[in-house]
Amino acid sequence: MIRSRPRPAARYGAAFAAAVMVLTGCSSGAPGPRDTSAVGASGSAPSPDPLTWSACGKNLECATIKVPQEYTEPDGAQIPLALMRHRATDPGNRIGSLVFNPGGPGVPATEALRNLPKTAGTPGIFSPAVLARFDIIAMDPRGVGGSQAVRCLTDEQRADAAETAFDPAVPGGKPLPRLLTDAAAFTDGCVEHQSKGFLASLSTDNVARDIDRVRAALGEDRITYYGLSYGTVVGPMYATLFPHRVRQMVLDAPVDTNQWFGDSLPLQHDVALASERTLNAWFETCRTEGTAVCPFGAGDPQAAFDALIDRLEAKPLRIAPVKGVTPGGRLDGAMALEATRALAGDQNTWPLLTSALLAAQDGNGAPLYTLWSSVTVSPFPVPTAMFETHTAVRCADWRTPTGIAAHKAAARKAVTEARRVGTRAAYSTLNCARWPAPNKDRVTKPLTGAGAPPALVVAGRLDPVTPHHWAETMTRTLDSAVLLTREGVGHGSYGTNSCVDSAVDAALIHGTHPADGTVCKTDKPATTRPLVFADR
């Protein structure tokens, strides 16, 4: 088992006291959400001007569009949004524009589009057939990337957060008073760097309205849409607010939108369980394949993993700097746990995980440390700039309890039912519990997409972030949808599985769908065989 090690007592000061006041209900709570879906159409805002594109890469063009910060005040403050377009490679057979959202929330779509040629074989990669027939449109959502990315921490605070030692045996990684102090510093920093009005405007319904402004500026009557992960919240919102503007829609690794706009604690618990399942799948596969294939743990990988985490937490490994790869540092148990959680969530990286664990077991922590430092988006807190935008969007949408008792109960449940990953999930919504810019007019009605064409919903059987039952719920919630399941472990299916690729291409290009409930097998069986065997 993972054990806690003693820590010196700490003084937490005024920030902790303020946080307790908020989270125990001693301050006024945010007003309850209202159904304001009638504000869905952006027709009250003046028609956008045509976009002015300029070359910004191979077959890429960039532009900026200004949209209302609040659509209820179309003549008020405006927000500039960054756009990028990949022109159809077969313009003579061009169908139209395909808008995509790669998820997060917080992943800049323009960056994802620019990196498409470098990321073959990863989720969300468009096939040559789709690239031929569509202009691919990337819009950085408000508060993300080139669209006034949210900032809540200074460079110094961010560096301090990255250097902070977390205890993998403690829910949330730190004593609760310190977590509350951190939450107070984070949320106070958010309103120091941008207005409360801007933060409150980052909701998904406004992102959907922004997409419709982009559609109008493109001169398109209807758009095709592909969304991955959080992008599957944006898509149904758009289809609900603007059903007659949808040509076709594919939703990959879907979120349960009913949970997304509800209490965030059960949602995060589902994520913790999903991540724990994929880690257990790696353990089970390693054990089943046997020591000749997976030597880590000599037949008991779970016990070996727990022992390794304990050892690294008690005595972290020093990591020498490698020019162009890592500045060096130290690998402790919490870092190793997070890197393992991320790698276990994709069966394609299982050999890499086995290799990295074997290396750490032999005293070489560089592989796990490098992998840990590459994690930029996580459903749980990670000390990166992207986490700031990630949090801001979620807090604008979520309805998070403000009382600390609910968070304590959720933390106890998480560490009980997700024995290893639960400590990562515990208290992961504290920032939203004391969010300083409540969204008073967010859309709360079910996202049914009534009136839009049938959507293709694609889900992995073992997804570490969006469990399969969320896809089943989404398929029932949408007025018309078809569910396609990919067997195997991984978050996102299009671009990673030939069966899924064919079905998604057919949906996007021709509007044809497989039979509801169709299952795609994995292209190759999962294995934990390490990439390289070293003499041991």
CSV table of C-alpha atoms in Angstrom, one decimal, residues 160-518:
chain,number,residue,atom,x,y,z
A,160,ASP,CA,6.4,27.0,-7.4
A,161,ALA,CA,3.4,24.8,-8.1
A,162,ALA,CA,5.5,22.6,-10.4
A,163,GLU,CA,8.2,22.2,-7.7
A,164,THR,CA,5.7,21.5,-4.9
A,165,ALA,CA,6.0,18.0,-3.5
A,166,PHE,CA,2.6,16.1,-3.5
A,167,ASP,CA,2.0,13.1,-1.2
A,168,PRO,CA,0.3,10.3,-3.2
A,169,ALA,CA,-1.2,8.9,0.0
A,170,VAL,CA,-3.0,12.1,1.0
A,171,PRO,CA,-6.3,13.0,-0.7
A,172,GLY,CA,-5.5,15.9,-3.0
A,173,GLY,CA,-1.8,15.5,-2.5
A,174,LYS,CA,-1.6,18.0,0.4
A,175,PRO,CA,-3.2,18.6,3.7
A,176,LEU,CA,-6.7,20.2,3.2
A,177,PRO,CA,-5.8,23.5,4.8
A,178,ARG,CA,-3.0,23.9,2.2
A,179,LEU,CA,-5.4,22.9,-0.6
A,180,LEU,CA,-7.8,25.6,0.5
A,181,THR,CA,-5.0,28.2,0.6
A,182,ASP,CA,-4.0,27.2,-2.9
A,183,ALA,CA,-7.6,27.5,-4.1
A,184,ALA,CA,-7.8,31.0,-2.6
A,185,ALA,CA,-4.6,32.0,-4.3
A,186,PHE,CA,-5.7,30.6,-7.6
A,187,THR,CA,-9.1,32.2,-7.7
A,188,ASP,CA,-7.9,35.5,-6.4
A,189,GLY,CA,-5.3,35.4,-9.2
A,190,CYS,CA,-7.9,34.8,-11.8
A,191,VAL,CA,-9.8,38.1,-11.0
A,192,GLU,CA,-6.5,40.0,-10.7
A,193,HIS,CA,-5.6,39.1,-14.3
A,194,GLN,CA,-9.0,39.4,-16.0
A,195,SER,CA,-12.5,40.8,-15.2
A,196,LYS,CA,-15.2,38.8,-13.5
A,197,GLY,CA,-17.4,39.5,-16.5
A,198,PHE,CA,-15.0,37.9,-18.9
A,199,LEU,CA,-14.6,34.8,-16.6
A,200,ALA,CA,-18.3,34.4,-16.4
A,201,SER,CA,-18.6,34.5,-20.1
A,202,LEU,CA,-16.5,31.5,-20.8
A,203,SER,CA,-19.5,29.1,-20.7
A,204,THR,CA,-20.0,26.5,-23.4
A,205,ASP,CA,-23.3,28.1,-24.5
A,206,ASN,CA,-21.3,31.2,-25.4
A,207,VAL,CA,-18.7,29.1,-27.2
A,208,ALA,CA,-21.6,27.6,-29.3
A,209,ARG,CA,-22.8,31.1,-30.1
A,210,ASP,CA,-19.3,32.1,-31.1
A,211,ILE,CA,-19.2,29.1,-33.5
A,212,ASP,CA,-22.4,30.4,-35.1
A,213,ARG,CA,-20.8,33.8,-35.6
A,214,VAL,CA,-17.9,32.1,-37.3
A,215,ARG,CA,-20.3,30.1,-39.5
A,216,ALA,CA,-22.0,33.4,-40.6
A,217,ALA,CA,-18.6,35.1,-41.2
A,218,LEU,CA,-17.6,32.1,-43.4
A,219,GLY,CA,-20.8,32.6,-45.4
A,220,GLU,CA,-21.8,29.0,-44.7
A,221,ASP,CA,-25.5,28.1,-44.4
A,222,ARG,CA,-24.6,24.9,-42.4
A,223,ILE,CA,-21.4,23.5,-40.8
A,224,THR,CA,-20.1,20.0,-40.3
A,225,TYR,CA,-18.7,19.4,-36.8
A,226,TYR,CA,-16.2,17.0,-35.1
A,227,GLY,CA,-15.7,17.3,-31.3
A,228,LEU,CA,-13.4,15.3,-29.1
A,229,SER,CA,-13.8,15.0,-25.3
A,230,TYR,CA,-15.0,18.4,-24.1
A,231,GLY,CA,-15.7,19.1,-27.7
A,232,THR,CA,-18.6,16.7,-27.3
A,233,VAL,CA,-20.1,19.2,-24.9
A,234,VAL,CA,-19.7,22.1,-27.4
A,235,GLY,CA,-21.3,20.0,-30.2
A,236,PRO,CA,-24.6,19.1,-28.6
A,237,MET,CA,-24.9,22.7,-27.2
A,238,TYR,CA,-24.5,24.0,-30.8
A,239,ALA,CA,-27.0,21.5,-32.1
A,240,THR,CA,-29.4,22.4,-29.4
A,241,LEU,CA,-29.2,26.2,-29.9
A,242,PHE,CA,-28.7,26.1,-33.7
A,243,PRO,CA,-30.1,22.7,-34.9
A,244,HIS,CA,-30.8,23.9,-38.5
A,245,ARG,CA,-27.2,25.1,-38.9
A,246,VAL,CA,-25.8,21.5,-38.5
A,247,ARG,CA,-25.0,19.5,-41.6
A,248,GLN,CA,-23.4,16.5,-39.8
A,249,MET,CA,-21.9,15.9,-36.3
A,250,VAL,CA,-19.5,13.4,-34.9
A,251,LEU,CA,-18.9,13.3,-31.1
A,252,ASP,CA,-15.8,11.3,-30.1
A,253,ALA,CA,-15.1,10.2,-26.4
A,254,PRO,CA,-18.4,11.8,-25.3
A,255,VAL,CA,-19.1,13.6,-22.0
A,256,ASP,CA,-22.4,13.1,-20.2
A,257,THR,CA,-23.7,16.6,-20.7
A,258,ASN,CA,-26.3,16.1,-18.0
A,259,GLN,CA,-23.5,15.5,-15.5
A,260,TRP,CA,-21.3,18.2,-17.0
A,261,PHE,CA,-23.8,21.0,-16.2
A,262,GLY,CA,-24.8,19.4,-12.9
A,263,ASP,CA,-22.9,18.7,-9.6
A,264,SER,CA,-19.2,18.4,-10.5
A,265,LEU,CA,-18.4,16.0,-7.6
A,266,PRO,CA,-20.2,12.9,-9.1
A,267,LEU,CA,-18.7,13.7,-12.5
A,268,GLN,CA,-15.2,13.8,-11.2
A,269,HIS,CA,-15.8,10.6,-9.3
A,270,ASP,CA,-16.8,8.9,-12.5
A,271,VAL,CA,-13.6,10.1,-14.1
A,272,ALA,CA,-11.5,8.7,-11.2
A,273,LEU,CA,-13.2,5.3,-11.5
A,274,ALA,CA,-12.6,5.3,-15.3
A,275,SER,CA,-8.9,6.1,-14.8
A,276,GLU,CA,-8.6,3.5,-12.1
A,277,ARG,CA,-10.1,0.9,-14.5
A,278,THR,CA,-7.5,1.6,-17.2
A,279,LEU,CA,-4.7,1.3,-14.7
A,280,ASN,CA,-6.2,-2.0,-13.5
A,281,ALA,CA,-6.4,-3.2,-17.1
A,282,TRP,CA,-2.7,-2.6,-17.5
A,283,PHE,CA,-2.0,-4.6,-14.3
A,284,GLU,CA,-4.2,-7.4,-15.4
A,285,THR,CA,-2.7,-7.6,-18.9
A,286,CYS,CA,0.9,-7.5,-17.5
A,287,ARG,CA,0.0,-10.4,-15.1
A,288,THR,CA,-1.8,-12.4,-17.8
A,289,GLU,CA,1.0,-12.0,-20.4
A,290,GLY,CA,3.4,-13.3,-17.8
A,291,THR,CA,7.0,-12.4,-16.8
A,292,ALA,CA,8.4,-13.5,-20.2
A,293,VAL,CA,6.5,-10.6,-21.8
A,294,CYS,CA,6.0,-8.2,-18.8
A,295,PRO,CA,8.8,-8.7,-16.3
A,296,PHE,CA,7.7,-5.7,-14.1
A,297,GLY,CA,6.7,-7.1,-10.7
A,298,ALA,CA,7.7,-10.7,-11.4
A,299,GLY,CA,4.1,-11.8,-11.7
A,300,ASP,CA,2.6,-9.3,-9.2
A,301,PRO,CA,2.7,-5.9,-10.9
A,302,GLN,CA,0.3,-4.2,-8.5
A,303,ALA,CA,2.4,-5.0,-5.5
A,304,ALA,CA,5.6,-3.9,-7.3
A,305,PHE,CA,4.0,-0.7,-8.4
A,306,ASP,CA,2.8,0.2,-4.9
A,307,ALA,CA,6.3,-0.6,-3.5
A,308,LEU,CA,7.9,1.6,-6.2
A,309,ILE,CA,5.6,4.5,-5.5
A,310,ASP,CA,6.4,4.2,-1.8
A,311,ARG,CA,10.1,4.0,-2.4
A,312,LEU,CA,10.1,7.0,-4.8
A,313,GLU,CA,8.1,9.0,-2.3
A,314,ALA,CA,10.5,8.2,0.5
A,315,LYS,CA,13.6,8.8,-1.6
A,316,PRO,CA,13.0,10.5,-4.9
A,317,LEU,CA,15.4,9.8,-7.8
A,318,ARG,CA,17.6,12.6,-9.1
A,319,ILE,CA,17.2,13.3,-12.8
A,320,ALA,CA,20.2,14.7,-14.6
A,321,PRO,CA,19.4,17.5,-17.2
A,322,VAL,CA,19.3,16.5,-20.8
A,323,LYS,CA,19.7,19.3,-23.4
A,324,GLY,CA,16.5,19.7,-25.4
A,325,VAL,CA,14.7,17.0,-23.4
A,326,THR,CA,14.5,17.9,-19.7
A,327,PRO,CA,16.1,20.5,-17.4
A,328,GLY,CA,16.4,17.8,-14.8
A,329,GLY,CA,15.0,17.6,-11.3
A,330,ARG,CA,13.6,14.8,-9.1
A,331,LEU,CA,11.1,12.0,-9.5
A,332,ASP,CA,8.9,11.3,-6.5
A,333,GLY,CA,6.0,8.9,-6.0
A,334,ALA,CA,3.3,11.5,-6.9
A,335,MET,CA,5.0,12.3,-10.2
A,336,ALA,CA,5.4,8.6,-11.0
A,337,LEU,CA,1.7,7.9,-10.1
A,338,GLU,CA,0.5,10.7,-12.4
A,339,ALA,CA,2.7,9.6,-15.3
A,340,THR,CA,1.5,6.1,-14.9
A,341,ARG,CA,-2.1,7.2,-14.8
A,342,ALA,CA,-1.7,9.1,-18.0
A,343,LEU,CA,0.2,6.3,-19.8
A,344,ALA,CA,-2.1,3.5,-18.6
A,345,GLY,CA,-5.0,5.4,-20.2
A,346,ASP,CA,-3.9,4.5,-23.7
A,347,GLN,CA,-3.0,0.9,-24.6
A,348,ASN,CA,-0.7,2.2,-27.4
A,349,THR,CA,1.6,3.6,-24.7
A,350,TRP,CA,1.5,0.5,-22.4
A,351,PRO,CA,4.9,-0.7,-23.7
A,352,LEU,CA,6.3,2.7,-22.9
A,353,LEU,CA,4.8,2.5,-19.4
A,354,THR,CA,6.4,-0.9,-18.8
A,355,SER,CA,9.8,0.3,-20.0
A,356,ALA,CA,9.6,3.4,-17.8
A,357,LEU,CA,8.5,1.5,-14.7
A,358,LEU,CA,11.3,-1.0,-15.2
A,359,ALA,CA,13.8,1.8,-15.6
A,360,ALA,CA,12.6,3.5,-12.4
A,361,GLN,CA,12.8,0.2,-10.5
A,362,ASP,CA,16.4,0.0,-11.6
A,363,GLY,CA,17.1,3.6,-10.4
A,364,ASN,CA,16.7,5.4,-13.7
A,365,GLY,CA,13.8,7.8,-13.2
A,366,ALA,CA,14.4,9.9,-16.4
A,367,PRO,CA,11.8,8.2,-18.6
A,368,LEU,CA,9.0,8.6,-16.1
A,369,TYR,CA,10.1,12.1,-15.2
A,370,THR,CA,10.1,13.1,-18.9
A,371,LEU,CA,6.7,11.6,-19.4
A,372,TRP,CA,5.3,13.3,-16.3
A,373,SER,CA,6.6,16.7,-17.5
A,374,SER,CA,4.8,16.2,-20.8
A,375,VAL,CA,1.3,15.9,-19.3
A,376,THR,CA,-0.4,19.2,-20.1
A,377,VAL,CA,-4.1,18.4,-19.7
A,378,SER,CA,-5.5,16.2,-17.0
A,379,PRO,CA,-8.9,15.8,-15.5
A,380,PHE,CA,-7.1,16.5,-12.2
A,381,PRO,CA,-4.9,19.4,-11.3
A,382,VAL,CA,-1.5,19.7,-13.0
A,383,PRO,CA,0.7,22.8,-12.6
A,384,THR,CA,0.6,24.1,-16.2
A,385,ALA,CA,-0.7,27.2,-17.9
A,386,MET,CA,-3.3,25.1,-19.6
A,387,PHE,CA,-4.8,24.0,-16.3
A,388,GLU,CA,-5.7,27.6,-15.7
A,389,THR,CA,-7.9,27.8,-18.8
A,390,HIS,CA,-9.1,24.3,-18.2
A,391,THR,CA,-10.4,25.3,-14.8
A,392,ALA,CA,-11.9,28.5,-15.9
A,393,VAL,CA,-14.1,26.9,-18.5
A,394,ARG,CA,-15.2,24.1,-16.2
A,395,CYS,CA,-16.1,26.5,-13.4
A,396,ALA,CA,-18.2,28.6,-15.8
A,397,ASP,CA,-20.3,25.5,-16.6
A,398,TRP,CA,-20.3,23.4,-13.5
A,399,ARG,CA,-22.6,23.6,-10.5
A,400,THR,CA,-20.1,22.9,-7.7
A,401,PRO,CA,-21.1,22.6,-4.1
A,402,THR,CA,-19.7,25.5,-1.9
A,403,GLY,CA,-19.8,23.6,1.4
A,404,ILE,CA,-16.6,21.9,2.4
A,405,ALA,CA,-18.5,18.9,3.8
A,406,ALA,CA,-19.5,17.7,0.3
A,407,HIS,CA,-15.9,17.8,-0.9
A,408,LYS,CA,-14.7,15.9,2.1
A,409,ALA,CA,-17.4,13.2,1.5
A,410,ALA,CA,-16.5,13.0,-2.2
A,411,ALA,CA,-12.8,12.7,-1.3
A,412,ARG,CA,-13.4,9.8,1.1
A,413,LYS,CA,-15.5,8.1,-1.6
A,414,ALA,CA,-12.8,8.6,-4.2
A,415,VAL,CA,-10.0,7.1,-2.2
A,416,THR,CA,-12.1,4.2,-1.2
A,417,GLU,CA,-13.4,3.2,-4.6
A,418,ALA,CA,-10.4,4.3,-6.7
A,419,ARG,CA,-7.6,3.1,-4.5
A,420,ARG,CA,-4.7,4.6,-6.4
A,421,VAL,CA,-6.1,7.3,-8.6
A,422,GLY,CA,-8.6,8.5,-6.0
A,423,THR,CA,-6.1,10.6,-4.2
A,424,ARG,CA,-5.5,12.5,-7.5
A,425,ALA,CA,-9.2,13.1,-7.9
A,426,ALA,CA,-9.9,14.2,-4.3
A,427,TYR,CA,-10.6,17.9,-3.9
A,428,SER,CA,-10.0,18.5,-7.6
A,429,THR,CA,-13.0,20.9,-7.8
A,430,LEU,CA,-12.1,23.3,-4.9
A,431,ASN,CA,-11.3,26.1,-7.3
A,432,CYS,CA,-14.8,25.9,-8.7
A,433,ALA,CA,-16.3,25.8,-5.2
A,434,ARG,CA,-15.0,29.3,-4.6
A,435,TRP,CA,-15.1,30.5,-8.2
A,436,PRO,CA,-15.4,34.3,-8.1
A,437,ALA,CA,-17.3,34.8,-11.3
A,438,PRO,CA,-20.6,32.8,-11.2
A,439,ASN,CA,-22.3,32.3,-14.5
A,440,LYS,CA,-25.8,33.5,-13.8
A,441,ASP,CA,-27.4,32.8,-17.1
A,442,ARG,CA,-26.0,29.6,-18.4
A,443,VAL,CA,-28.1,27.2,-20.4
A,444,THR,CA,-29.3,24.4,-18.3
A,445,LYS,CA,-31.9,22.5,-20.3
A,446,PRO,CA,-31.0,19.0,-21.6
A,447,LEU,CA,-28.9,19.2,-24.8
A,448,THR,CA,-31.1,17.1,-27.1
A,449,GLY,CA,-30.1,18.7,-30.5
A,450,ALA,CA,-33.7,18.3,-31.5
A,451,GLY,CA,-34.1,19.3,-35.2
A,452,ALA,CA,-30.5,18.6,-36.1
A,453,PRO,CA,-29.4,15.5,-38.2
A,454,PRO,CA,-28.6,12.3,-36.3
A,455,ALA,CA,-25.2,12.5,-34.6
A,456,LEU,CA,-22.6,9.7,-34.6
A,457,VAL,CA,-21.4,9.1,-31.0
A,458,VAL,CA,-18.1,7.2,-30.8
A,459,ALA,CA,-16.9,5.7,-27.5
A,460,GLY,CA,-14.0,3.6,-26.3
A,461,ARG,CA,-14.9,0.6,-24.2
A,462,LEU,CA,-12.3,1.5,-21.6
A,463,ASP,CA,-11.8,5.3,-21.7
A,464,PRO,CA,-9.7,6.8,-18.9
A,465,VAL,CA,-11.6,10.1,-18.8
A,466,THR,CA,-15.1,9.7,-20.4
A,467,PRO,CA,-16.5,6.3,-19.3
A,468,HIS,CA,-18.5,4.3,-21.8
A,469,HIS,CA,-21.8,4.7,-19.9
A,470,TRP,CA,-21.5,8.5,-20.6
A,471,ALA,CA,-21.7,7.7,-24.3
A,472,GLU,CA,-24.8,5.6,-23.7
A,473,THR,CA,-26.4,8.5,-21.8
A,474,MET,CA,-25.5,10.9,-24.5
A,475,THR,CA,-27.1,8.7,-27.1
A,476,ARG,CA,-30.3,8.6,-25.1
A,477,THR,CA,-30.2,12.3,-24.4
A,478,LEU,CA,-29.8,13.4,-28.0
A,479,ASP,CA,-33.0,13.4,-30.0
A,480,SER,CA,-31.3,11.4,-32.7
A,481,ALA,CA,-28.0,9.6,-32.4
A,482,VAL,CA,-26.1,6.4,-33.3
A,483,LEU,CA,-23.6,4.8,-30.9
A,484,LEU,CA,-20.4,3.2,-32.2
A,485,THR,CA,-18.1,1.5,-29.7
A,486,ARG,CA,-14.4,0.8,-30.1
A,487,GLU,CA,-13.0,-2.1,-28.0
A,488,GLY,CA,-9.8,-1.3,-26.1
A,489,VAL,CA,-8.3,1.3,-23.8
A,490,GLY,CA,-7.9,4.9,-24.9
A,491,HIS,CA,-9.4,8.4,-24.9
A,492,GLY,CA,-10.6,9.2,-28.4
A,493,SER,CA,-11.1,6.8,-31.3
A,494,TYR,CA,-11.0,8.6,-34.6
A,495,GLY,CA,-7.5,8.5,-36.1
A,496,THR,CA,-6.5,5.5,-34.0
A,497,ASN,CA,-8.7,2.7,-35.4
A,498,SER,CA,-9.4,1.8,-39.0
A,499,CYS,CA,-12.9,0.6,-38.4
A,500,VAL,CA,-13.8,3.8,-36.6
A,501,ASP,CA,-12.0,5.9,-39.2
A,502,SER,CA,-14.1,4.4,-42.0
A,503,ALA,CA,-17.4,5.1,-40.0
A,504,VAL,CA,-16.4,8.6,-39.1
A,505,ASP,CA,-15.4,9.5,-42.7
A,506,ALA,CA,-18.6,8.1,-44.0
A,507,ALA,CA,-20.6,10.2,-41.5
A,508,LEU,CA,-18.7,13.4,-42.2
A,509,ILE,CA,-18.6,13.1,-45.9
A,510,HIS,CA,-21.7,11.3,-46.9
A,511,GLY,CA,-23.9,11.5,-43.8
A,512,THR,CA,-24.2,7.7,-43.5
A,513,HIS,CA,-24.0,5.9,-40.2
A,514,PRO,CA,-23.3,2.3,-39.1
A,515,ALA,CA,-26.1,0.5,-37.3
A,516,ASP,CA,-26.7,1.7,-33.8
A,517,GLY,CA,-24.7,-0.4,-31.3
A,518,THR,CA,-22.0,-1.4,-33.9
